[in-house]
mmCIF file of C-alpha atoms and ligand atoms in Angstrom:
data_model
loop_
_atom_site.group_PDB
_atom_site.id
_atom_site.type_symbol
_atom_site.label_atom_id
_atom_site.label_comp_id
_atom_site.label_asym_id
_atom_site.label_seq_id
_atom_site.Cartn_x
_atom_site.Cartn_y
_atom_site.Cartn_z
ATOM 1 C CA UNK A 476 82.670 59.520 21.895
ATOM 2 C CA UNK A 477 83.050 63.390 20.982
ATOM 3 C CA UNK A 478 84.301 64.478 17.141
ATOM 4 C CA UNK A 479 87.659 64.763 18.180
ATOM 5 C CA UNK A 480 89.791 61.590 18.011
ATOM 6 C CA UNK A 481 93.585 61.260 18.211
ATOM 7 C CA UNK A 482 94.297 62.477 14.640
ATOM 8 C CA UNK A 483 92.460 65.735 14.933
ATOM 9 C CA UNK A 484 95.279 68.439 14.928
ATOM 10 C CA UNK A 485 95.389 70.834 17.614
ATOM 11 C CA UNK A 486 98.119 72.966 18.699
ATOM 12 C CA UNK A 487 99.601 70.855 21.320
ATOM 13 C CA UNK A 488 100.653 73.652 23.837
ATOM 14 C CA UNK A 489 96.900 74.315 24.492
ATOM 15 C CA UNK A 490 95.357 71.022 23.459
ATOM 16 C CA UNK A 491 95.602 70.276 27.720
ATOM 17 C CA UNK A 492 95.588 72.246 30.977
ATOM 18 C CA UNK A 493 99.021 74.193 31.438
ATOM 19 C CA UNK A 494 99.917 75.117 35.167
ATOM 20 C CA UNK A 495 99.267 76.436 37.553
ATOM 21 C CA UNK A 496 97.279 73.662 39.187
ATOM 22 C CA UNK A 497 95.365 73.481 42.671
ATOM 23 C CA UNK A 498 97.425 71.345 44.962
ATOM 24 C CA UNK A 499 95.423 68.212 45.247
ATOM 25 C CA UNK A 500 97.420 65.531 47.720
ATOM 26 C CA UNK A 501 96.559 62.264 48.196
ATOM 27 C CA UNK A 502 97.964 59.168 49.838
ATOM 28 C CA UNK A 503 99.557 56.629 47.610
ATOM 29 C CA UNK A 504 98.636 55.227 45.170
ATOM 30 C CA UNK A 505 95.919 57.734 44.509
ATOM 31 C CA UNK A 506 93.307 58.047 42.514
ATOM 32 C CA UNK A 507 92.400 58.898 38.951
ATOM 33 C CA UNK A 508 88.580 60.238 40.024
ATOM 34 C CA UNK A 509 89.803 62.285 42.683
ATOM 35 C CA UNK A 510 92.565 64.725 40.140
ATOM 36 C CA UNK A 511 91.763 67.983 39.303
ATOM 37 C CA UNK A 512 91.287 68.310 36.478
ATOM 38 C CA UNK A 513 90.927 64.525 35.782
ATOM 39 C CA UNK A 514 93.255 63.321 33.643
ATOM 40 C CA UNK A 515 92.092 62.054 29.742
ATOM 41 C CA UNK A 516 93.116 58.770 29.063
ATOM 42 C CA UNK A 517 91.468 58.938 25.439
ATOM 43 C CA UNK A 518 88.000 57.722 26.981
ATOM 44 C CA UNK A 519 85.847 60.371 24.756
ATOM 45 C CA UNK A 520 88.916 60.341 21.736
ATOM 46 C CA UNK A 521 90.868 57.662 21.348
ATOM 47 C CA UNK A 522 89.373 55.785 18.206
ATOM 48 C CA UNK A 523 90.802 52.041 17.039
ATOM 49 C CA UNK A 524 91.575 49.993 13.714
ATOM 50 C CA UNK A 525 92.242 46.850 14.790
ATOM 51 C CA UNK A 526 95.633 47.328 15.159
ATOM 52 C CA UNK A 527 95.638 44.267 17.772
ATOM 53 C CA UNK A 528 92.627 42.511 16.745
ATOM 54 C CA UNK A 529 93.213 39.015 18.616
ATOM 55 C CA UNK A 530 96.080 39.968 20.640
ATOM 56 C CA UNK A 531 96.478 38.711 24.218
ATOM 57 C CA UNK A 532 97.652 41.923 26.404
ATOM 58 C CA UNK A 533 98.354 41.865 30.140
ATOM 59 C CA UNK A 534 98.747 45.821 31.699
ATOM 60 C CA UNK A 535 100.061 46.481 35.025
ATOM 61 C CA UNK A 536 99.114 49.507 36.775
ATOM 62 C CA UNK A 537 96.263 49.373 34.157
ATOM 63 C CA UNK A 538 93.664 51.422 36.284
ATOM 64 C CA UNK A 539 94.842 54.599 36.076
ATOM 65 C CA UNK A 540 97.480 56.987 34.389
ATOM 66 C CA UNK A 541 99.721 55.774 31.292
ATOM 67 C CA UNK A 542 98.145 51.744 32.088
ATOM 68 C CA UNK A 543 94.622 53.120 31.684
ATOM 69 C CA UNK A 544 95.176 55.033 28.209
ATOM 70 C CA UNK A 545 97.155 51.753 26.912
ATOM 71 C CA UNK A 546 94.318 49.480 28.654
ATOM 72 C CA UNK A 547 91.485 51.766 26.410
ATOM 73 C CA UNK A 548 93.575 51.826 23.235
ATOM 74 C CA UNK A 549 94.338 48.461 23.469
ATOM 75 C CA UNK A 550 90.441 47.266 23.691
ATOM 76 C CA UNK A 551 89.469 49.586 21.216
ATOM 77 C CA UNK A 552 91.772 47.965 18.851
ATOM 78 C CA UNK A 553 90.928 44.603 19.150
ATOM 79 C CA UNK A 554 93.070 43.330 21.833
ATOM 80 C CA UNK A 555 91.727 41.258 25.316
ATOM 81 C CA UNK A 556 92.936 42.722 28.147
ATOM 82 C CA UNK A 557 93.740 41.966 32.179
ATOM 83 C CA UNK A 558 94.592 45.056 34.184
ATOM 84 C CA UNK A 559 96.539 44.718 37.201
ATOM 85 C CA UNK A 560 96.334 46.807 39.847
ATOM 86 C CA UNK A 561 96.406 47.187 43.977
ATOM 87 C CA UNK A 562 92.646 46.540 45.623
ATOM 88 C CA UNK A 563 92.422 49.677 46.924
ATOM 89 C CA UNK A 564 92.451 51.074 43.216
ATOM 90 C CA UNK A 565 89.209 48.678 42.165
ATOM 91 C CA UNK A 566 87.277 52.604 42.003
ATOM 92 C CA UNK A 567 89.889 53.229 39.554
ATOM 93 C CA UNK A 568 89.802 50.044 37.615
ATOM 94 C CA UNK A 569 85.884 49.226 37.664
ATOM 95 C CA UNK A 570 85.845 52.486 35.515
ATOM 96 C CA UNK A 571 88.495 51.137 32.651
ATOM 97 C CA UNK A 572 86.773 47.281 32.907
ATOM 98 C CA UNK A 573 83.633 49.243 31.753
ATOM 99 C CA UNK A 574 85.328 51.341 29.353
ATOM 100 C CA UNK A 575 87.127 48.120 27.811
ATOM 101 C CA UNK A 576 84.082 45.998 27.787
ATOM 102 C CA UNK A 577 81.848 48.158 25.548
ATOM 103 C CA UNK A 578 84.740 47.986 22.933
ATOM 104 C CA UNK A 579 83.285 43.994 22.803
ATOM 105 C CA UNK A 580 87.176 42.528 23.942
ATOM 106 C CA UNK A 581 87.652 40.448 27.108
ATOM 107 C CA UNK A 582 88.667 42.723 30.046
ATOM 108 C CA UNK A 583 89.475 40.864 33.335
ATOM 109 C CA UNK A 584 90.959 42.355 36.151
ATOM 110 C CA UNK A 585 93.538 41.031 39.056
ATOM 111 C CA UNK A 586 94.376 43.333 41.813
ATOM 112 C CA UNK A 587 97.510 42.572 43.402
ATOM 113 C CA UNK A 588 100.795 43.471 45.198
ATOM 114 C CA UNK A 589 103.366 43.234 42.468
ATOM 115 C CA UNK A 590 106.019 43.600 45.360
ATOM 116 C CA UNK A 591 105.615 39.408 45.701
ATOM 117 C CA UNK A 592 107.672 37.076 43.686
ATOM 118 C CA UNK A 593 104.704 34.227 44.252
ATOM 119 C CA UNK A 594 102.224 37.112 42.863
ATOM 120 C CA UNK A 595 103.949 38.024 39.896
ATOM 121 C CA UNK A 596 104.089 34.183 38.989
ATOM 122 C CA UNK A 597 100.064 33.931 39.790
ATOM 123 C CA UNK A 598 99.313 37.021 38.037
ATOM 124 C CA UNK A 599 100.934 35.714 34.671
ATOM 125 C CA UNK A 600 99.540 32.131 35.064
ATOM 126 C CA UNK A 601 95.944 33.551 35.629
ATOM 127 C CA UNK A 602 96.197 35.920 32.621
ATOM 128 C CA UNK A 603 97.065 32.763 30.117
ATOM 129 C CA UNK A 604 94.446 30.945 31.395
ATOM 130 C CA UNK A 605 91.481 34.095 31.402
ATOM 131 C CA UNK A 606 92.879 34.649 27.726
ATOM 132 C CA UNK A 607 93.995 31.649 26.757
ATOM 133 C CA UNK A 608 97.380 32.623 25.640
ATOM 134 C CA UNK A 609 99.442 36.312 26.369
ATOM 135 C CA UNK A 610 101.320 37.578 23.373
ATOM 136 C CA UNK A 611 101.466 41.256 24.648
ATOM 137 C CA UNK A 612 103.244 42.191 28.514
ATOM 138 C CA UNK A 613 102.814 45.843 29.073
ATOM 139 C CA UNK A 614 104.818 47.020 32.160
ATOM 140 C CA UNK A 615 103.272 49.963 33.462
ATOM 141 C CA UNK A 616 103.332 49.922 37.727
ATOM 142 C CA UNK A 617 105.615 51.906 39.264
ATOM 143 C CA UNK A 618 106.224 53.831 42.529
ATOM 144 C CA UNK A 619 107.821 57.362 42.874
ATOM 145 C CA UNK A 620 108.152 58.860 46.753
ATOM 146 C CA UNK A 621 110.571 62.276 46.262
ATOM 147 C CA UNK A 622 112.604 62.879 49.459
ATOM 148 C CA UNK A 623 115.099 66.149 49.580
ATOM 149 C CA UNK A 624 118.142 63.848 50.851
ATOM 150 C CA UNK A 625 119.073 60.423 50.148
ATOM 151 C CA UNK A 626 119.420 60.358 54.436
ATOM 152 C CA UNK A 627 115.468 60.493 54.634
ATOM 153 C CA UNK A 628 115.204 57.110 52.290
ATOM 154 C CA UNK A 629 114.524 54.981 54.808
ATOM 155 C CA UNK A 630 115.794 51.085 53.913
ATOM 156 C CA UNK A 631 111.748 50.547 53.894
ATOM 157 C CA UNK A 632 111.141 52.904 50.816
ATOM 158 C CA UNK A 633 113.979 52.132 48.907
ATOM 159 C CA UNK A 634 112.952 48.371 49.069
ATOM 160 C CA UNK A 635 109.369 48.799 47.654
ATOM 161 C CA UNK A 636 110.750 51.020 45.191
ATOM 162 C CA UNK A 637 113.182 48.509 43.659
ATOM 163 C CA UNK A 638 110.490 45.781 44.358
ATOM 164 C CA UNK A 639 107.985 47.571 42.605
ATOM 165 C CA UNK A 640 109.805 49.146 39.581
ATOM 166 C CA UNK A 641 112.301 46.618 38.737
ATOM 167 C CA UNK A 642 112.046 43.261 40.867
ATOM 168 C CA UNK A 643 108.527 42.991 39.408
ATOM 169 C CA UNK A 644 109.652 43.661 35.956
ATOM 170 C CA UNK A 645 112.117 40.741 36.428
ATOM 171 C CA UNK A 646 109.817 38.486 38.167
ATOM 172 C CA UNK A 647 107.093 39.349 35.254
ATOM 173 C CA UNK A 648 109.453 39.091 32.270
ATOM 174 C CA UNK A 649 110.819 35.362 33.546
ATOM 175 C CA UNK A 650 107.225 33.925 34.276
ATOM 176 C CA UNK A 651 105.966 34.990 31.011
ATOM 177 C CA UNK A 652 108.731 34.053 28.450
ATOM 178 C CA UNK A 653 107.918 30.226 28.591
ATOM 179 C CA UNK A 654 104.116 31.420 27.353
ATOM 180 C CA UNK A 655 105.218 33.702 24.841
ATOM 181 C CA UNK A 656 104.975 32.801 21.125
ATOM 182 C CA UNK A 657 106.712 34.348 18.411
ATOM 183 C CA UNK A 658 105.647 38.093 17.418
ATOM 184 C CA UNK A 659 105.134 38.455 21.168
ATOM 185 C CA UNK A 660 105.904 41.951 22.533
ATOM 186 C CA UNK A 661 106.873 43.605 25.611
ATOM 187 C CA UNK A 662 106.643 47.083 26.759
ATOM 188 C CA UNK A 663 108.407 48.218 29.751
ATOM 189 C CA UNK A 664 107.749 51.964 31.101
ATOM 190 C CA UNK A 665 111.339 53.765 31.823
ATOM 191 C CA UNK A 666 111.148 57.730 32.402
ATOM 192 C CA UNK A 667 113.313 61.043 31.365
ATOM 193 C CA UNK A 668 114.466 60.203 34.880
ATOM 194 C CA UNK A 669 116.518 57.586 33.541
ATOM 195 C CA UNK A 670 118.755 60.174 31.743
ATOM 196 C CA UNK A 671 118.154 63.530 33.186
ATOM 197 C CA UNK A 672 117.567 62.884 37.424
ATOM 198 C CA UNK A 673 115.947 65.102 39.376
ATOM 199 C CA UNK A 674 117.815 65.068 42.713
ATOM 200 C CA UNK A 675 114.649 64.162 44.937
ATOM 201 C CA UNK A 676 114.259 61.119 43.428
ATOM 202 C CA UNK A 677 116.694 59.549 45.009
ATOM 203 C CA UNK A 678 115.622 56.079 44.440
ATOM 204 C CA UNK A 679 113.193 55.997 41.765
ATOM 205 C CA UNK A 680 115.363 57.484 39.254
ATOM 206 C CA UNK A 681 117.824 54.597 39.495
ATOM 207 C CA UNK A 682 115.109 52.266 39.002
ATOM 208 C CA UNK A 683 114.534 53.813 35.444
ATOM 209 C CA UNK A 684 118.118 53.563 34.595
ATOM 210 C CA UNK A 685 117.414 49.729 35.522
ATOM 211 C CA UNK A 686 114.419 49.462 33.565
ATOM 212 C CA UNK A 687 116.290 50.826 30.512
ATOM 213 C CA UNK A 688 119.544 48.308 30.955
ATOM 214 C CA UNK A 689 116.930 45.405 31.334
ATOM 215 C CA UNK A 690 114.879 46.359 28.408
ATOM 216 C CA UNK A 691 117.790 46.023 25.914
ATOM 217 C CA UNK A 692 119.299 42.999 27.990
ATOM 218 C CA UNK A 693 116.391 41.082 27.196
ATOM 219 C CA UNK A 694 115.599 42.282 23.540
ATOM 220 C CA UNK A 695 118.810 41.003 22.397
ATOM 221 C CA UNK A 696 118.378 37.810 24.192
ATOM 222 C CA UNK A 697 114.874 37.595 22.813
ATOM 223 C CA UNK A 698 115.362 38.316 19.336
ATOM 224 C CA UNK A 699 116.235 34.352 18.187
ATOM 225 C CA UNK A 700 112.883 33.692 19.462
ATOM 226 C CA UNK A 701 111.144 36.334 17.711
ATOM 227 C CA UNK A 702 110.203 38.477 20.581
ATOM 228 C CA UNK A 703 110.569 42.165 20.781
ATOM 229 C CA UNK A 704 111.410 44.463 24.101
ATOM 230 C CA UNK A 705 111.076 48.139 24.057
ATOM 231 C CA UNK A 706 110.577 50.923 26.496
ATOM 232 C CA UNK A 707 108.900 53.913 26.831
ATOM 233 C CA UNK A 708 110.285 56.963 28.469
ATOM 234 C CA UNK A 709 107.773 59.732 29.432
ATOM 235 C CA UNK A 710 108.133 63.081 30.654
ATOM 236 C CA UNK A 711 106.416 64.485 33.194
ATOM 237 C CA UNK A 712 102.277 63.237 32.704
ATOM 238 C CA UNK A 713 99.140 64.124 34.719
ATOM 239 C CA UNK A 714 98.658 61.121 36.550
ATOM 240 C CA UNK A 715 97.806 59.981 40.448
ATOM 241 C CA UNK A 716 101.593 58.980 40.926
ATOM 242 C CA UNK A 717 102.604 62.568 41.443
ATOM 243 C CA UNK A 718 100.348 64.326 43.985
ATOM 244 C CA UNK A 719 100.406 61.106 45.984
ATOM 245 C CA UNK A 720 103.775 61.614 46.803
ATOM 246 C CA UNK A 721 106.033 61.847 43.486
ATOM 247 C CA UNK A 722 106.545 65.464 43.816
ATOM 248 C CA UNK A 723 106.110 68.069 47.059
ATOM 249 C CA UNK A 724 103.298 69.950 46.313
ATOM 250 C CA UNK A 725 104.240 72.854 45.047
ATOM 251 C CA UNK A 726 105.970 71.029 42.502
ATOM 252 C CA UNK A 727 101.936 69.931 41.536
ATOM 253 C CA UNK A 728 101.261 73.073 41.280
ATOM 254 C CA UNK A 729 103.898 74.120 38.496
ATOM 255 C CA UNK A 730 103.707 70.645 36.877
ATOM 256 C CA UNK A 731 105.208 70.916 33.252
ATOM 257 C CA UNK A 732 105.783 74.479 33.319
ATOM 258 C CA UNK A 733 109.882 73.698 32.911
ATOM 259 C CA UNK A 734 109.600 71.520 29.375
ATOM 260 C CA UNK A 735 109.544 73.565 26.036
ATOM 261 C CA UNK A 736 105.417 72.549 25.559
ATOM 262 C CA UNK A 737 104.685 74.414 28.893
ATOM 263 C CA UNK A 738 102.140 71.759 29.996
ATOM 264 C CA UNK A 739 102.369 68.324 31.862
ATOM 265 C CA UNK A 740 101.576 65.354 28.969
ATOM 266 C CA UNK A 741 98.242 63.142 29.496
ATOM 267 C CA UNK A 742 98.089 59.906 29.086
ATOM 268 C CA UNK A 743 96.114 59.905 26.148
ATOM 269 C CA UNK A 744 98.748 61.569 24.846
ATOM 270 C CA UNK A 745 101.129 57.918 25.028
ATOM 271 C CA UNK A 746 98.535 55.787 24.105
ATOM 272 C CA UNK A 747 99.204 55.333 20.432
ATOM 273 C CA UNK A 748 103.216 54.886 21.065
ATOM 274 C CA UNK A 749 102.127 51.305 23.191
ATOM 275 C CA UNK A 750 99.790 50.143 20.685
ATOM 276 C CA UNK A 751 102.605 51.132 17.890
ATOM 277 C CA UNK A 752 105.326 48.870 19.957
ATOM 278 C CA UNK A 753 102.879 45.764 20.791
ATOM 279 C CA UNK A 754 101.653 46.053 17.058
ATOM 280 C CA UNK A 755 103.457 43.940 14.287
ATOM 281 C CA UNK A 756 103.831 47.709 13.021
ATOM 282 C CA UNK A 757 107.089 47.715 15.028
ATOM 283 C CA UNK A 758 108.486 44.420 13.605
ATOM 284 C CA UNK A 759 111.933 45.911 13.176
ATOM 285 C CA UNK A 760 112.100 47.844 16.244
ATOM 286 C CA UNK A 761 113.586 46.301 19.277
ATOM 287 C CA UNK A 762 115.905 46.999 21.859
ATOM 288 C CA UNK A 763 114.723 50.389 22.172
ATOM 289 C CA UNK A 764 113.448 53.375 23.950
ATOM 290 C CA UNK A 765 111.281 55.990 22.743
ATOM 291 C CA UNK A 766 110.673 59.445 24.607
ATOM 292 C CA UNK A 767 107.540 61.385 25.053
ATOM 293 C CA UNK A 768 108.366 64.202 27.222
ATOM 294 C CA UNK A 769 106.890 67.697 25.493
ATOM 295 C CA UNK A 770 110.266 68.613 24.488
ATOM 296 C CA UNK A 771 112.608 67.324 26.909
ATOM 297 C CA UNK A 772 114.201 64.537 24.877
ATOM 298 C CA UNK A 773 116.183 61.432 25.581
ATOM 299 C CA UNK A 774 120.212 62.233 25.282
HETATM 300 P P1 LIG B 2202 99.644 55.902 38.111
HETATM 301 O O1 LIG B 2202 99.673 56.152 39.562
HETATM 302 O O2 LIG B 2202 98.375 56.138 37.412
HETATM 303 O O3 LIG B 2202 100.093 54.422 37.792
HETATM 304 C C1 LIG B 2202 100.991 53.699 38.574
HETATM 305 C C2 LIG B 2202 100.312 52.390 38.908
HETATM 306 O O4 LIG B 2202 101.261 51.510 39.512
HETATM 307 C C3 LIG B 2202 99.182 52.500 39.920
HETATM 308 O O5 LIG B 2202 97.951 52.753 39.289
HETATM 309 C C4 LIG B 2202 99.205 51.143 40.600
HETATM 310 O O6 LIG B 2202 98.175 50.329 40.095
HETATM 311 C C5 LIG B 2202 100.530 50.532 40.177
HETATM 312 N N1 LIG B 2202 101.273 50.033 41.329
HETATM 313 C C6 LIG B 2202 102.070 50.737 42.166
HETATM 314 N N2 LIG B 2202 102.566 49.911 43.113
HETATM 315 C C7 LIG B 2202 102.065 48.678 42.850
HETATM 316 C C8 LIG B 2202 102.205 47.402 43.478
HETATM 317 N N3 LIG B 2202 102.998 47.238 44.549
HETATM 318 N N4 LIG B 2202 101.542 46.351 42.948
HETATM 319 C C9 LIG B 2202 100.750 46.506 41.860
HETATM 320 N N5 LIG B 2202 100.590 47.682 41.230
HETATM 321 C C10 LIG B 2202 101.243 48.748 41.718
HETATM 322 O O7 LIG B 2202 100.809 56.792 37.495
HETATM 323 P P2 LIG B 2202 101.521 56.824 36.058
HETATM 324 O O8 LIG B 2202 102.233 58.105 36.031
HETATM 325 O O9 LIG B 2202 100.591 56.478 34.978
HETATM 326 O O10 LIG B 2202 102.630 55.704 36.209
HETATM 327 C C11 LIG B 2202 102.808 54.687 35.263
HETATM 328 C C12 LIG B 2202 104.276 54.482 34.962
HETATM 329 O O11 LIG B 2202 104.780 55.616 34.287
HETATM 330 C C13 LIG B 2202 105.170 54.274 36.186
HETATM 331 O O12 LIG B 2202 106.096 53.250 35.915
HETATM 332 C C14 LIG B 2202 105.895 55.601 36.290
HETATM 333 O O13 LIG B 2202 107.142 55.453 36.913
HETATM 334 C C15 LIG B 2202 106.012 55.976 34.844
HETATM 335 N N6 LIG B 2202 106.283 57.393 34.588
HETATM 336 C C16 LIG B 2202 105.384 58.336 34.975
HETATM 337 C C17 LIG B 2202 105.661 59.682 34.733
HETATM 338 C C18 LIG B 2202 104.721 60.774 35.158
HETATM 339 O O14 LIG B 2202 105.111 61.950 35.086
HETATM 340 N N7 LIG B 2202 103.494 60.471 35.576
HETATM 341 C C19 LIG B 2202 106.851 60.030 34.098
HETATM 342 C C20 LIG B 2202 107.747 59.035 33.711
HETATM 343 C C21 LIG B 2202 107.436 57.714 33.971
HETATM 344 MG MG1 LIG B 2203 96.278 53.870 40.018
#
């Protein structure tokens, strides 16, 4: 690990590559490895306390982007950890299991479709019985396909859009309650786009809105039983979701240069707000949603 950790001040308009980029497609879901430049998900900086020393975390979407700087930062402090992920993403995710592993925590992995109600239920059984227990259910998977006009979303992508970014997060959140004990945490990932919608994301912006209304749906319904629900709304972050088909091109290219930090965030960069929100740190905080956009904030 270098010198610099998380707590080393920089001036955070030059602390990561501004725009212009290279444009760099790929076919979704894409891959971490193959950005340029790759993305830092804290594997040379982020440094733990302990902050979740015998905590129980499942990630989704935990091989790359926003999932693989929680999955690190979780390890690292304390925490045992199964990613989820789709198979063609294991390049992705044998790097993280690695990365987890030296940290001395428990780090499974199970690829898998989220899209499947029967899935979502084996994916949560499987984790409590690798881990013995889940406390912590980090909600990270999510699909983003921009398309000019709502009249070229075909009935095909608007389906695994909703499946992916909200049916799972309902099919997740109802298997795991019965297993969750009280302190128990979960983390759903909304966007700016839940607020401020960018008219070619005609489907996946809605999604977010959803994310936020179920996040503070189930928080309040929760809180009896001593279990917190927050989201996390990022701005626009260096990750395989966009040149795989989030934004045209030559949006890539540009990425970040329209929010007052004049750089696209990394996902290092949201690391520490997950491991605040799963921690007992956050024991008054619920029902919530906390922006990290560079300047672009929440209304
Ligand atoms: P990412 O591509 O690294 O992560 C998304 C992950 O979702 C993939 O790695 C994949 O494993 C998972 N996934 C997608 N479809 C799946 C399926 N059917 N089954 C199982 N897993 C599936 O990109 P990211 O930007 O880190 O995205 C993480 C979250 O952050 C998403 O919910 C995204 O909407 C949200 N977000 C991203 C940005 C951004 O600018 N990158 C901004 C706001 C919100
Ligand atoms: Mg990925």
């Amino acid at each position: 690990m270098s010198s610099t950790n998380q707590y080393s001040m920089r001036d955070p308009t030059t602390q990561y590559p501004r725009p212009p980029f290279e444009e760099q497609p790929q076919h979704a879901p894409g891959l971490a490895k193959d950005m340029k430049p790759r993305p830092d998900h804290g594997e040379d900086s982020y440094v733990g306390f302990g902050r979740l020393k015998g905590r129980k975390a499942l990630i989704t979407g935990g091989d790359s982007g926003i999932g693989r700087a929680v999955a690190i930062a979780f390890a690292r402090e304390g925490a045992d950890v199964v990613i989820n992920y789709l198979h063609e993403e294991e390049e992705d995710a044998q790097e993280v299991l690695k990365i987890m592993r030296e940290s001395g925590v428990s780090a499974h992995a199970m690829p898998g479709d989220i899209k499947e109600e029967a899935f979502c239920e084996k994916l949560i059984a499987t984790a409590v019985k690798e881990m013995d227990g889940l406390d912590i259910l980090v909600n990270v998977a999510g699909k983003q396909t921009w398309q000019d006009s709502v009249l070229d979303i075909t009935t095909e992508q608007f389906d695994a859009t909703f499946k992916t970014n909200v049916y799972a997060l309902f099919w997740l959140c109802k298997a795991v309650i019965p297993h969750l004990p009280r302190g128990a945490t979960i983390i759903n990932t909304a966007s700016i786009q839940a607020y401020d919608q960018s008219p070619i994301l005609g489907d996946y912006a809605p999604t977010k809105s959803a994310i936020v209304g179920f996040t503070k749906v189930l928080a309040k319904q929760l809180a009896s039983q001593g279990i917190r629900v927050n989201a996390v709304a990022p701005g626009p972050i260096w990750t395989p979701l966009q040149p795989s088909g989030g934004q045209p091109q030559k949006k890539v290219i540009e990425f970040g240069s329209n929010i007052p930090l004049g750089r696209p965030g990394q996902p290092a960069e949201l690391a520490s707000i997950y491991v605040f929100l799963a921690s007992q740190e956050s024991s008054f905080v619920t029902a919530e949603v906390f922006g990290v956009t560079g300047g672009h904030p929440l209304p």
